[in-house]
C-alpha cells in the first residue's frame, strides 16, 4: 500500500505568517491528492482537490501544489480561524484512500 | 441542500456487532461514490471503505477487511456500515462522506460515536 506522510506534525506561527505543510506519498499518485481542514471539535472540510484546485468557497489564501510524490499546502497569511489540523489524502482508486497523519497548526 | 446524517452509534461490548446508517438527502447515492471514515479519540482520520456509484465496487482498509461491510439501500437513499467482531480499537467517531467524482469529499456527516467496551 502507498503510505502518506506529512511534515511537520505541528507548527506554531503568527497571524499573517506564510505557512507551508508538506505531504509525501511513498509512490507516485499523479495529482490524486486532497487537503482537508479540521477545526477543533468540527467535521473535516475539503480545501483542495486534484492537488491544486481550490474547493468552492475556500479562501484564496489557501493553495496547493505538487504532483507525483511531493505536495504542499500553503496558507499565504495565517488567520486565527485557520487554527486546525490539516490532512492530506490520496484518492487513487487503485489503492486505499489513505490519509496522512495530520499537521496541527496553531497561533503563536 | 445536501445532507448526510449518521445514526446507530453507541456502546457495544467487544466481539459484538453494530450497524451504522447514513441517510443522504439532496442528491442520489447512485450518482456518487460513498465512503466511511473514522477518527479515534484524539487521533487522525482513518479511511475505512468505499462503495462506488453503481454499487458494484467496494474497497476496504486492511484494518476492517473481513469484519466490516459497506452496503446501501437505494430506495431509502441510505448508506450502511455493518461492523462485526468489534474491538476496543474500533472506538471512534464514524463519518460518512460523499465523494465528488474523485474530487475529494465535499460533504461529510456530523459523525456518530461508537464505543467498544465491556
Coordinates of N, CA and C in Angstrom, one line a residue:
Chain A
X1 N 0.8 -1.2 0.0 CA 0.0 0.0 0.0 C 0.9 1.3 0.0
X2 N 0.3 2.3 -0.6 CA 1.0 3.6 -0.6 C 0.8 4.3 0.7
X3 N 1.9 4.7 1.3 CA 1.9 5.4 2.6 C 2.0 6.9 2.4
X4 N 1.3 7.6 3.3 CA 1.3 9.1 3.2 C 1.9 9.7 4.5
X5 N 2.9 10.6 4.3 CA 3.5 11.2 5.5 C 3.3 12.7 5.3
X6 N 3.3 13.4 6.5 CA 3.2 14.9 6.5 C 4.2 15.4 7.4
X7 N 4.7 16.6 7.0 CA 5.6 17.4 7.9 C 5.3 18.9 7.8
X8 N 5.5 19.6 9.0 CA 5.7 19.0 10.3 C 4.5 18.4 10.9
X9 N 4.6 17.8 12.0 CA 3.4 17.2 12.7 C 2.6 18.3 13.4
X10 N 3.3 19.4 13.7 CA 2.7 20.5 14.3 C 3.5 21.8 14.1
X11 N 2.9 22.9 14.1 CA 3.6 24.2 13.9 C 2.8 25.3 14.6
X12 N 3.6 26.3 15.0 CA 3.0 27.5 15.6 C 3.5 28.7 14.9
X13 N 2.6 29.5 14.4 CA 3.0 30.7 13.6 C 2.2 31.9 14.0
X14 N 2.6 33.0 13.7 CA 2.0 34.3 14.0 C 0.9 34.6 12.9
X15 N -0.1 35.4 13.4 CA -1.1 35.9 12.4 C -0.4 36.7 11.3
X16 N -0.7 36.3 10.1 CA -0.1 37.0 8.9 C 1.1 36.2 8.3
X17 N 1.6 35.2 9.0 CA 2.7 34.4 8.5 C 2.3 33.6 7.4
X18 N 3.2 33.2 6.6 CA 3.1 32.2 5.5 C 3.4 30.9 6.1
X19 N 2.5 29.9 5.9 CA 2.6 28.6 6.5 C 2.6 27.6 5.4
X20 N 3.6 26.6 5.4 CA 3.6 25.6 4.4 C 3.7 24.2 5.1
X21 N 2.8 23.3 4.6 CA 2.7 22.0 5.1 C 3.0 21.0 3.9
X22 N 3.8 20.0 4.2 CA 4.3 19.1 3.1 C 3.6 17.7 3.3
X23 N 3.2 17.1 2.2 CA 2.7 15.8 2.2 C 3.5 15.0 1.2
X24 N 3.8 13.8 1.6 CA 4.6 12.9 0.7 C 4.0 11.5 0.6
X25 N 3.9 11.1 -0.7 CA 3.4 9.7 -0.9 C 4.6 8.8 -1.2
X26 N 4.5 7.5 -0.7 CA 5.6 6.6 -0.9 C 5.8 6.1 -2.3
X27 N 4.7 6.3 -3.1 CA 4.8 6.1 -4.6 C 4.0 7.2 -5.3
X28 N 4.3 7.3 -6.6 CA 3.6 8.4 -7.3 C 2.1 8.2 -7.4
X29 N 1.4 9.3 -7.2 CA -0.1 9.3 -7.2 C -0.7 10.3 -8.2
X30 N 0.2 10.7 -9.2 CA -0.2 11.7 -10.1 C -0.6 13.0 -9.3
X31 N -1.8 13.5 -9.5 CA -2.3 14.6 -8.7 C -3.6 14.2 -7.9
X32 N -3.7 12.9 -7.6 CA -4.9 12.5 -6.9 C -4.7 12.7 -5.4
X33 N -4.7 14.0 -5.0 CA -4.5 14.4 -3.6 C -5.4 15.5 -3.2
X34 N -6.0 15.3 -2.0 CA -6.9 16.3 -1.5 C -6.3 16.8 -0.1
X35 N -6.7 18.0 0.3 CA -6.4 18.6 1.6 C -7.7 18.9 2.3
X36 N -7.7 18.6 3.6 CA -8.8 18.8 4.5 C -8.4 19.6 5.7
X37 N -9.3 20.5 6.2 CA -9.1 21.2 7.4 C -10.1 20.7 8.4
X38 N -9.6 20.4 9.6 CA -10.5 20.0 10.7 C -10.2 20.9 11.9
X39 N -11.1 21.8 12.1 CA -11.1 22.7 13.3 C -11.4 21.9 14.5
X40 N -11.0 22.3 15.7 CA -11.2 21.6 16.9 C -12.7 21.3 17.1
X41 N -13.0 20.0 17.3 CA -14.4 19.6 17.6 C -15.3 19.7 16.4
X42 N -14.8 19.9 15.2 CA -15.6 20.0 14.0 C -15.4 18.9 13.0
X43 N -16.3 18.9 12.0 CA -16.2 17.9 10.9 C -15.1 18.4 9.9
X44 N -14.4 17.4 9.4 CA -13.4 17.9 8.3 C -14.1 18.6 7.2
X45 N -13.3 19.5 6.6 CA -13.8 20.3 5.5 C -12.8 20.2 4.3
X46 N -13.3 20.0 3.1 CA -12.4 19.9 1.9 C -11.9 21.3 1.5
X47 N -10.6 21.4 1.4 CA -10.0 22.7 1.0 C -9.6 22.6 -0.5
X48 N -8.9 21.6 -0.9 CA -8.2 21.5 -2.2 C -8.3 20.0 -2.7
X49 N -8.6 19.9 -4.0 CA -8.6 18.6 -4.6 C -7.8 18.6 -5.9
X50 N -7.4 17.5 -6.4 CA -6.6 17.4 -7.6 C -5.3 18.2 -7.3
X51 N -4.8 18.1 -6.1 CA -3.5 18.7 -5.6 C -3.5 20.2 -5.6
X52 N -4.2 20.9 -6.5 CA -4.1 22.3 -6.6 C -5.4 23.1 -6.9
X53 N -6.5 22.4 -7.0 CA -7.8 23.1 -7.2 C -8.5 23.4 -6.0
X54 N -8.8 24.7 -5.8 CA -9.4 25.2 -4.6 C -10.9 24.8 -4.6
X55 N -11.4 24.2 -3.5 CA -12.8 23.9 -3.4 C -13.6 25.2 -3.4
X56 N -14.8 25.2 -3.9 CA -15.6 26.4 -3.9 C -15.9 26.9 -2.5
X57 N -15.7 28.2 -2.3 CA -16.0 28.8 -1.0 C -14.8 28.9 -0.1
X58 N -13.7 28.3 -0.5 CA -12.5 28.3 0.4 C -11.7 29.5 0.1
X59 N -11.2 30.2 1.1 CA -10.5 31.5 0.9 C -9.2 31.3 0.0
X60 N -8.9 32.3 -0.7 CA -7.8 32.2 -1.7 C -6.4 32.2 -1.0
X61 N -6.4 32.4 0.3 CA -5.1 32.3 0.9 C -4.6 30.9 1.0
X62 N -5.5 30.0 0.8 CA -5.1 28.6 0.7 C -4.7 28.2 -0.7
X63 N -3.6 27.5 -0.9 CA -3.2 27.0 -2.2 C -2.5 25.7 -2.0
X64 N -2.5 24.9 -3.1 CA -1.9 23.6 -3.1 C -1.0 23.4 -4.4
X65 N 0.1 22.7 -4.2 CA 0.9 22.4 -5.4 C 1.4 21.0 -5.3
X66 N 2.0 20.5 -6.4 CA 2.6 19.2 -6.4 C 2.0 18.2 -7.3
X67 N 2.8 17.2 -7.5 CA 2.3 16.1 -8.4 C 3.3 14.9 -8.2
X68 N 2.8 13.7 -8.4 CA 3.7 12.6 -8.2 C 3.8 12.1 -6.7
X69 N 4.8 12.5 -6.1 CA 5.0 12.1 -4.7 C 5.1 13.2 -3.7
X70 N 5.3 14.4 -4.1 CA 5.5 15.6 -3.2 C 4.5 16.7 -3.4
X71 N 3.9 17.1 -2.3 CA 2.8 18.0 -2.3 C 2.9 19.0 -1.2
X72 N 2.4 20.2 -1.4 CA 2.4 21.2 -0.4 C 1.1 21.9 -0.3
X73 N 0.7 22.3 0.9 CA -0.4 23.2 1.2 C 0.2 24.4 1.8
X74 N -0.2 25.6 1.3 CA 0.3 26.9 1.7 C -0.9 27.7 2.2
X75 N -0.7 28.3 3.3 CA -1.6 29.4 3.8 C -0.8 30.7 3.7
X76 N -1.2 31.6 2.8 CA -0.3 32.7 2.5 C -0.3 33.7 3.6
X77 N -1.3 33.8 4.4 CA -1.4 34.8 5.5 C -2.3 34.2 6.6
X78 N -1.6 33.6 7.6 CA -2.4 32.8 8.6 C -3.3 33.7 9.4
X79 N -4.6 33.2 9.5 CA -5.6 33.9 10.2 C -6.0 33.1 11.5
X80 N -6.6 33.7 12.5 CA -6.9 33.0 13.7 C -7.9 31.8 13.4
X81 N -8.8 32.0 12.5 CA -9.7 30.9 12.2 C -9.1 29.7 11.4
X82 N -7.8 29.8 11.1 CA -7.1 28.7 10.4 C -6.5 27.7 11.5
X83 N -6.7 28.0 12.7 CA -6.2 27.1 13.8 C -7.0 25.8 13.6
X84 N -6.3 24.7 13.3 CA -6.9 23.4 12.9 C -5.8 22.4 12.6
X85 N -6.3 21.2 12.4 CA -5.4 20.1 11.9 C -5.7 19.9 10.4
X86 N -4.6 19.8 9.7 CA -4.7 19.7 8.2 C -4.3 18.3 7.8
X87 N -5.1 17.6 7.0 CA -4.8 16.3 6.5 C -4.7 16.3 5.0
X88 N -3.8 15.5 4.5 CA -3.8 15.2 3.0 C -4.4 13.8 2.9
X89 N -4.9 13.5 1.7 CA -5.5 12.2 1.4 C -5.3 11.9 -0.1
X90 N -4.8 10.7 -0.3 CA -4.7 10.2 -1.7 C -6.0 9.6 -2.1
X91 N -6.4 9.7 -3.3 CA -7.6 9.0 -3.8 C -7.5 8.3 -5.1
X92 N -6.3 7.8 -5.3 CA -6.0 6.9 -6.4 C -6.8 5.6 -6.2
X93 N -7.8 5.4 -7.2 CA -8.7 4.2 -7.0 C -8.0 2.9 -7.0
X94 N -6.7 2.8 -7.3 CA -6.1 1.5 -7.4 C -5.6 1.1 -6.0
X95 N -5.8 1.9 -5.0 CA -5.2 1.6 -3.7 C -6.1 2.2 -2.6
X96 N -5.9 1.9 -1.3 CA -6.8 2.6 -0.3 C -6.7 4.1 -0.3
X97 N -7.7 4.7 0.1 CA -7.8 6.2 0.1 C -7.2 6.7 1.4
X98 N -5.9 6.5 1.5 CA -5.1 6.8 2.8 C -5.0 8.3 3.1
X99 N -5.2 8.6 4.4 CA -5.0 9.9 4.9 C -3.6 10.0 5.4
X100 N -3.0 11.2 5.4 CA -1.8 11.5 6.1 C -2.1 11.6 7.6
X101 N -1.0 11.6 8.4 CA -1.2 11.7 9.9 C -1.7 13.0 10.4
X102 N -1.7 14.0 9.6 CA -2.2 15.3 10.0 C -1.0 16.3 10.5
X103 N -1.3 17.6 10.3 CA -0.4 18.7 10.8 C -1.3 19.6 11.6
X104 N -0.9 19.8 12.9 CA -1.7 20.7 13.7 C -1.1 22.1 13.7
X105 N -1.9 23.1 13.3 CA -1.5 24.5 13.2 C -2.1 25.3 14.3
X106 N -1.3 26.0 15.0 CA -1.9 27.0 16.0 C -1.2 28.3 15.9
X107 N -1.7 29.3 16.7 CA -1.2 30.6 16.6 C -0.2 30.9 17.7
X108 N 0.9 31.5 17.4 CA 2.0 31.8 18.3 C 1.5 32.9 19.2
Chain B
X1 N -30.8 21.0 0.0 CA -29.4 21.0 0.1 C -28.9 19.6 0.5
X2 N -27.6 19.4 0.2 CA -27.0 18.1 0.5 C -26.9 17.9 2.1
X3 N -27.3 16.8 2.5 CA -27.2 16.5 3.9 C -26.8 15.0 4.1
X4 N -26.0 14.7 5.1 CA -25.7 13.3 5.4 C -25.9 13.2 7.0
X5 N -26.7 12.3 7.4 CA -27.0 12.1 8.8 C -26.7 10.7 9.2
X6 N -25.7 10.5 10.0 CA -25.4 9.2 10.5 C -26.2 8.9 11.8
X7 N -26.4 7.6 12.0 CA -27.0 7.1 13.2 C -26.6 5.7 13.5
X8 N -26.9 5.2 14.7 CA -26.6 3.8 15.0 C -25.4 3.6 16.0
X9 N -24.7 4.7 16.3 CA -23.6 4.6 17.2 C -24.1 4.3 18.6
X10 N -23.1 3.9 19.5 CA -23.4 3.7 20.9 C -22.3 2.9 21.5
X11 N -22.7 2.3 22.7 CA -21.7 1.5 23.4 C -22.0 0.0 23.1
X12 N -21.0 -0.7 22.8 CA -21.1 -2.1 22.4 C -20.0 -2.9 23.0
X13 N -20.3 -4.2 23.4 CA -19.2 -5.0 24.0 C -18.3 -5.5 23.0
X14 N -17.0 -5.8 23.3 CA -16.1 -6.4 22.4 C -16.7 -7.7 21.8
X15 N -16.5 -7.9 20.5 CA -16.9 -9.1 19.9 C -18.4 -9.0 19.3
X16 N -19.1 -8.0 19.7 CA -20.5 -7.8 19.2 C -20.5 -7.1 17.9
X17 N -21.7 -6.9 17.4 CA -21.9 -6.2 16.1 C -22.7 -4.9 16.3
X18 N -22.6 -4.1 15.3 CA -23.3 -2.8 15.2 C -23.5 -2.4 13.8
X19 N -24.6 -1.8 13.5 CA -24.8 -1.3 12.1 C -25.0 0.2 12.2
X20 N -24.2 0.9 11.4 CA -24.4 2.3 11.3 C -25.1 2.7 10.0
X21 N -25.9 3.7 10.1 CA -26.6 4.2 8.9 C -26.2 5.6 8.6
X22 N -26.3 6.0 7.3 CA -26.0 7.3 6.8 C -27.1 7.7 5.9
X23 N -28.1 8.5 6.3 CA -29.2 8.9 5.4 C -28.8 10.1 4.6
X24 N -28.9 10.0 3.3 CA -28.5 11.1 2.4 C -29.7 11.8 1.9
X25 N -29.6 13.1 1.7 CA -30.6 13.9 1.1 C -30.0 15.0 0.3
X26 N -30.8 15.4 -0.7 CA -30.3 16.5 -1.6 C -29.5 15.9 -2.8
X27 N -29.3 14.7 -2.9 CA -28.6 14.0 -4.0 C -28.9 12.5 -3.9
X28 N -28.6 11.8 -5.0 CA -28.8 10.4 -5.0 C -27.4 9.7 -4.8
X29 N -27.4 8.7 -3.9 CA -26.2 7.9 -3.7 C -25.8 7.0 -4.9
X30 N -26.7 6.9 -5.9 CA -26.4 6.2 -7.0 C -25.5 7.0 -8.0
X31 N -25.3 8.3 -7.7 CA -24.6 9.1 -8.6 C -23.1 9.4 -8.1
X32 N -22.9 9.1 -6.8 CA -21.6 9.4 -6.2 C -21.0 8.2 -5.5
X33 N -19.7 8.0 -5.4 CA -19.1 7.1 -4.5 C -19.4 7.6 -3.1
X34 N -19.5 6.6 -2.2 CA -19.8 7.0 -0.8 C -18.7 6.3 0.1
X35 N -18.2 6.9 1.1 CA -17.2 6.4 1.9 C -17.5 6.5 3.4
X36 N -16.9 5.6 4.2 CA -16.9 5.7 5.6 C -15.4 6.0 6.1
X37 N -15.3 7.0 7.0 CA -14.1 7.4 7.6 C -14.3 7.4 9.1
X38 N -13.2 7.1 9.9 CA -13.4 7.1 11.3 C -12.2 7.9 12.0
X39 N -12.5 8.3 13.2 CA -11.5 9.1 13.9 C -11.5 8.7 15.4
X40 N -10.5 7.9 15.8 CA -10.4 7.5 17.2 C -10.2 8.8 18.1
X41 N -10.5 8.7 19.3 CA -10.4 9.9 20.2 C -9.0 10.4 20.2
X42 N -8.8 11.7 19.9 CA -7.5 12.4 19.9 C -6.6 12.0 18.7
X43 N -7.1 11.2 17.8 CA -6.3 10.7 16.7 C -6.7 11.3 15.4
X44 N -6.0 10.8 14.3 CA -6.2 11.3 13.0 C -7.4 10.6 12.3
X45 N -7.6 11.0 11.0 CA -8.6 10.4 10.2 C -8.1 9.1 9.6
X46 N -9.0 8.1 9.6 CA -8.7 6.8 9.0 C -9.8 6.4 8.0
X47 N -9.4 6.3 6.8 CA -10.3 5.8 5.7 C -10.6 4.4 6.0
X48 N -11.9 4.0 5.8 CA -12.3 2.6 6.1 C -12.8 1.9 4.8
X49 N -13.7 2.5 4.1 CA -14.3 1.7 3.0 C -15.0 2.7 2.0
X50 N -15.2 2.2 0.8 CA -15.9 2.9 -0.2 C -16.9 2.0 -1.0
X51 N -18.0 2.5 -1.5 CA -18.8 1.8 -2.4 C -19.0 2.8 -3.6
X52 N -18.8 2.2 -4.8 CA -18.9 3.0 -6.0 C -20.3 3.5 -6.3
X53 N -20.4 4.4 -7.2 CA -21.8 5.0 -7.5 C -22.7 3.9 -8.1
X54 N -22.2 2.9 -8.8 CA -23.0 1.9 -9.3 C -23.2 0.7 -8.3
X55 N -22.5 0.8 -7.2 CA -22.7 -0.2 -6.2 C -21.9 -1.5 -6.4
X56 N -21.2 -1.6 -7.5 CA -20.5 -2.8 -7.9 C -19.1 -3.0 -7.3
X57 N -18.5 -1.9 -6.9 CA -17.1 -1.9 -6.4 C -17.1 -1.5 -5.0
X58 N -16.4 -2.3 -4.2 CA -16.2 -1.9 -2.8 C -14.7 -2.2 -2.4
X59 N -14.1 -1.3 -1.7 CA -12.8 -1.4 -1.2 C -12.8 -1.2 0.3
X60 N -11.9 -1.9 1.0 CA -11.8 -1.8 2.5 C -10.4 -1.6 2.9
X61 N -10.2 -0.9 4.0 CA -8.9 -0.8 4.6 C -8.6 -2.2 5.3
X62 N -7.3 -2.5 5.3 CA -6.9 -3.8 5.9 C -7.4 -3.9 7.3
X63 N -7.5 -2.8 8.1 CA -7.8 -2.9 9.5 C -9.3 -3.3 9.7
X64 N -10.1 -3.3 8.7 CA -11.5 -3.7 8.8 C -11.9 -4.8 7.9
X65 N -11.1 -5.1 6.9 CA -11.4 -6.1 5.9 C -11.8 -7.4 6.6
X66 N -12.9 -8.0 6.1 CA -13.4 -9.2 6.7 C -14.3 -9.1 7.9
X67 N -14.3 -7.9 8.5 CA -15.1 -7.6 9.7 C -16.3 -6.6 9.4
X68 N -15.9 -5.6 8.6 CA -16.9 -4.5 8.2 C -17.4 -4.7 6.8
X69 N -18.7 -4.4 6.6 CA -19.3 -4.5 5.3 C -20.0 -3.2 5.0
X70 N -19.7 -2.6 3.8 CA -20.5 -1.4 3.4 C -21.6 -1.9 2.4
X71 N -22.7 -1.2 2.5 CA -23.9 -1.5 1.7 C -24.7 -0.3 1.6
X72 N -25.8 -0.4 0.8 CA -26.7 0.7 0.6 C -28.1 0.3 0.3
X73 N -29.0 1.1 0.5 CA -30.4 0.9 0.1 C -30.8 2.1 -0.8
X74 N -30.9 1.8 -2.0 CA -31.2 2.9 -3.0 C -32.6 3.5 -2.7
X75 N -33.5 2.6 -2.4 CA -34.9 3.1 -2.2 C -35.0 4.1 -1.0
X76 N -34.1 3.9 0.0 CA -34.0 4.8 1.2 C -32.9 5.9 1.0
X77 N -32.1 5.8 -0.1 CA -31.0 6.7 -0.3 C -30.1 6.7 1.0
X78 N -29.8 5.5 1.5 CA -29.1 5.4 2.7 C -27.9 4.4 2.6
X79 N -26.8 4.8 3.2 CA -25.6 4.0 3.2 C -25.5 3.3 4.6
X80 N -24.9 2.1 4.6 CA -24.8 1.4 5.8 C -23.3 0.9 6.0
X81 N -23.0 0.7 7.3 CA -21.7 0.1 7.7 C -22.0 -1.0 8.7
X82 N -22.0 -2.2 8.3 CA -22.1 -3.3 9.2 C -20.8 -3.7 9.8
X83 N -20.7 -3.6 11.2 CA -19.5 -3.8 11.9 C -19.6 -5.1 12.8
X84 N -18.8 -6.1 12.5 CA -18.8 -7.3 13.3 C -17.5 -7.5 14.0
X85 N -17.5 -8.4 15.0 CA -16.3 -8.7 15.8 C -15.6 -7.4 16.3
X86 N -16.4 -6.5 16.9 CA -15.8 -5.2 17.3 C -14.8 -5.4 18.3
X87 N -13.8 -4.5 18.3 CA -12.6 -4.5 19.2 C -12.6 -3.1 19.9
X88 N -11.8 -3.1 20.9 CA -11.7 -1.8 21.6 C -11.1 -0.7 20.7
X89 N -10.2 -1.1 19.8 CA -9.5 -0.2 18.9 C -10.5 0.3 17.8
X90 N -11.7 -0.2 17.7 CA -12.7 0.3 16.8 C -13.4 1.5 17.4
X91 N -13.2 1.8 18.7 CA -13.8 3.0 19.3 C -13.4 4.3 18.5
X92 N -14.4 5.0 18.0 CA -14.1 6.2 17.2 C -15.4 6.9 16.9
X93 N -15.3 8.1 16.3 CA -16.4 8.7 15.6 C -16.3 8.3 14.2
X94 N -17.5 7.8 13.7 CA -17.6 7.3 12.3 C -18.3 8.3 11.5
X95 N -17.7 8.7 10.4 CA -18.3 9.7 9.4 C -18.6 9.0 8.1
X96 N -19.7 9.3 7.5 CA -19.9 9.0 6.1 C -19.6 10.3 5.3
X97 N -19.1 10.1 4.1 CA -18.7 11.2 3.2 C -19.0 10.9 1.8
X98 N -19.4 12.0 1.1 CA -19.8 11.9 -0.3 C -18.5 12.3 -1.1
X99 N -18.2 11.4 -2.1 CA -17.1 11.6 -3.0 C -17.5 12.3 -4.2
X100 N -17.0 13.5 -4.4 CA -17.4 14.3 -5.5 C -16.7 13.9 -6.8
X101 N -17.0 12.7 -7.3 CA -16.4 12.2 -8.5 C -14.9 12.4 -8.5
X102 N -14.3 11.8 -7.5 CA -12.8 11.8 -7.3 C -12.3 13.2 -7.2
X103 N -13.1 14.1 -6.7 CA -12.6 15.5 -6.3 C -12.6 15.7 -4.8
X104 N -12.4 14.6 -4.1 CA -12.4 14.8 -2.6 C -13.8 14.6 -2.0
X105 N -13.9 14.7 -0.7 CA -15.2 14.6 0.0 C -15.8 16.0 0.2
X106 N -16.8 16.3 -0.6 CA -17.3 17.6 -0.5 C -18.3 17.8 0.6
X107 N -18.9 16.7 1.0 CA -19.8 16.7 2.2 C -19.5 15.5 3.1
X108 N -19.7 15.9 4.4 CA -19.5 14.9 5.5 C -20.7 14.9 6.4
X109 N -21.0 13.8 7.0 CA -22.0 13.8 8.0 C -21.4 14.3 9.3
X110 N -22.2 14.4 10.3 CA -21.8 15.0 11.6 C -21.0 14.0 12.5
X111 N -21.1 12.7 12.1 CA -20.4 11.7 12.8 C -21.3 11.0 13.9
X112 N -21.0 9.7 14.1 CA -21.6 9.0 15.2 C -20.6 8.3 16.0
X113 N -20.7 8.3 17.3 CA -19.6 7.8 18.2 C -19.9 6.3 18.5
X114 N -18.9 5.5 18.2 CA -19.0 4.1 18.6 C -18.0 3.8 19.7
X115 N -18.4 3.3 20.8 CA -17.5 2.9 21.9 C -17.6 1.4 22.1
X116 N -16.5 0.8 22.0 CA -16.4 -0.7 22.2 C -15.8 -0.9 23.6
X117 N -16.6 -1.4 24.5 CA -16.1 -1.5 25.9 C -17.0 -2.5 26.6
X118 N -16.3 -3.3 27.5 CA -17.1 -4.2 28.3 C -17.6 -3.6 29.6

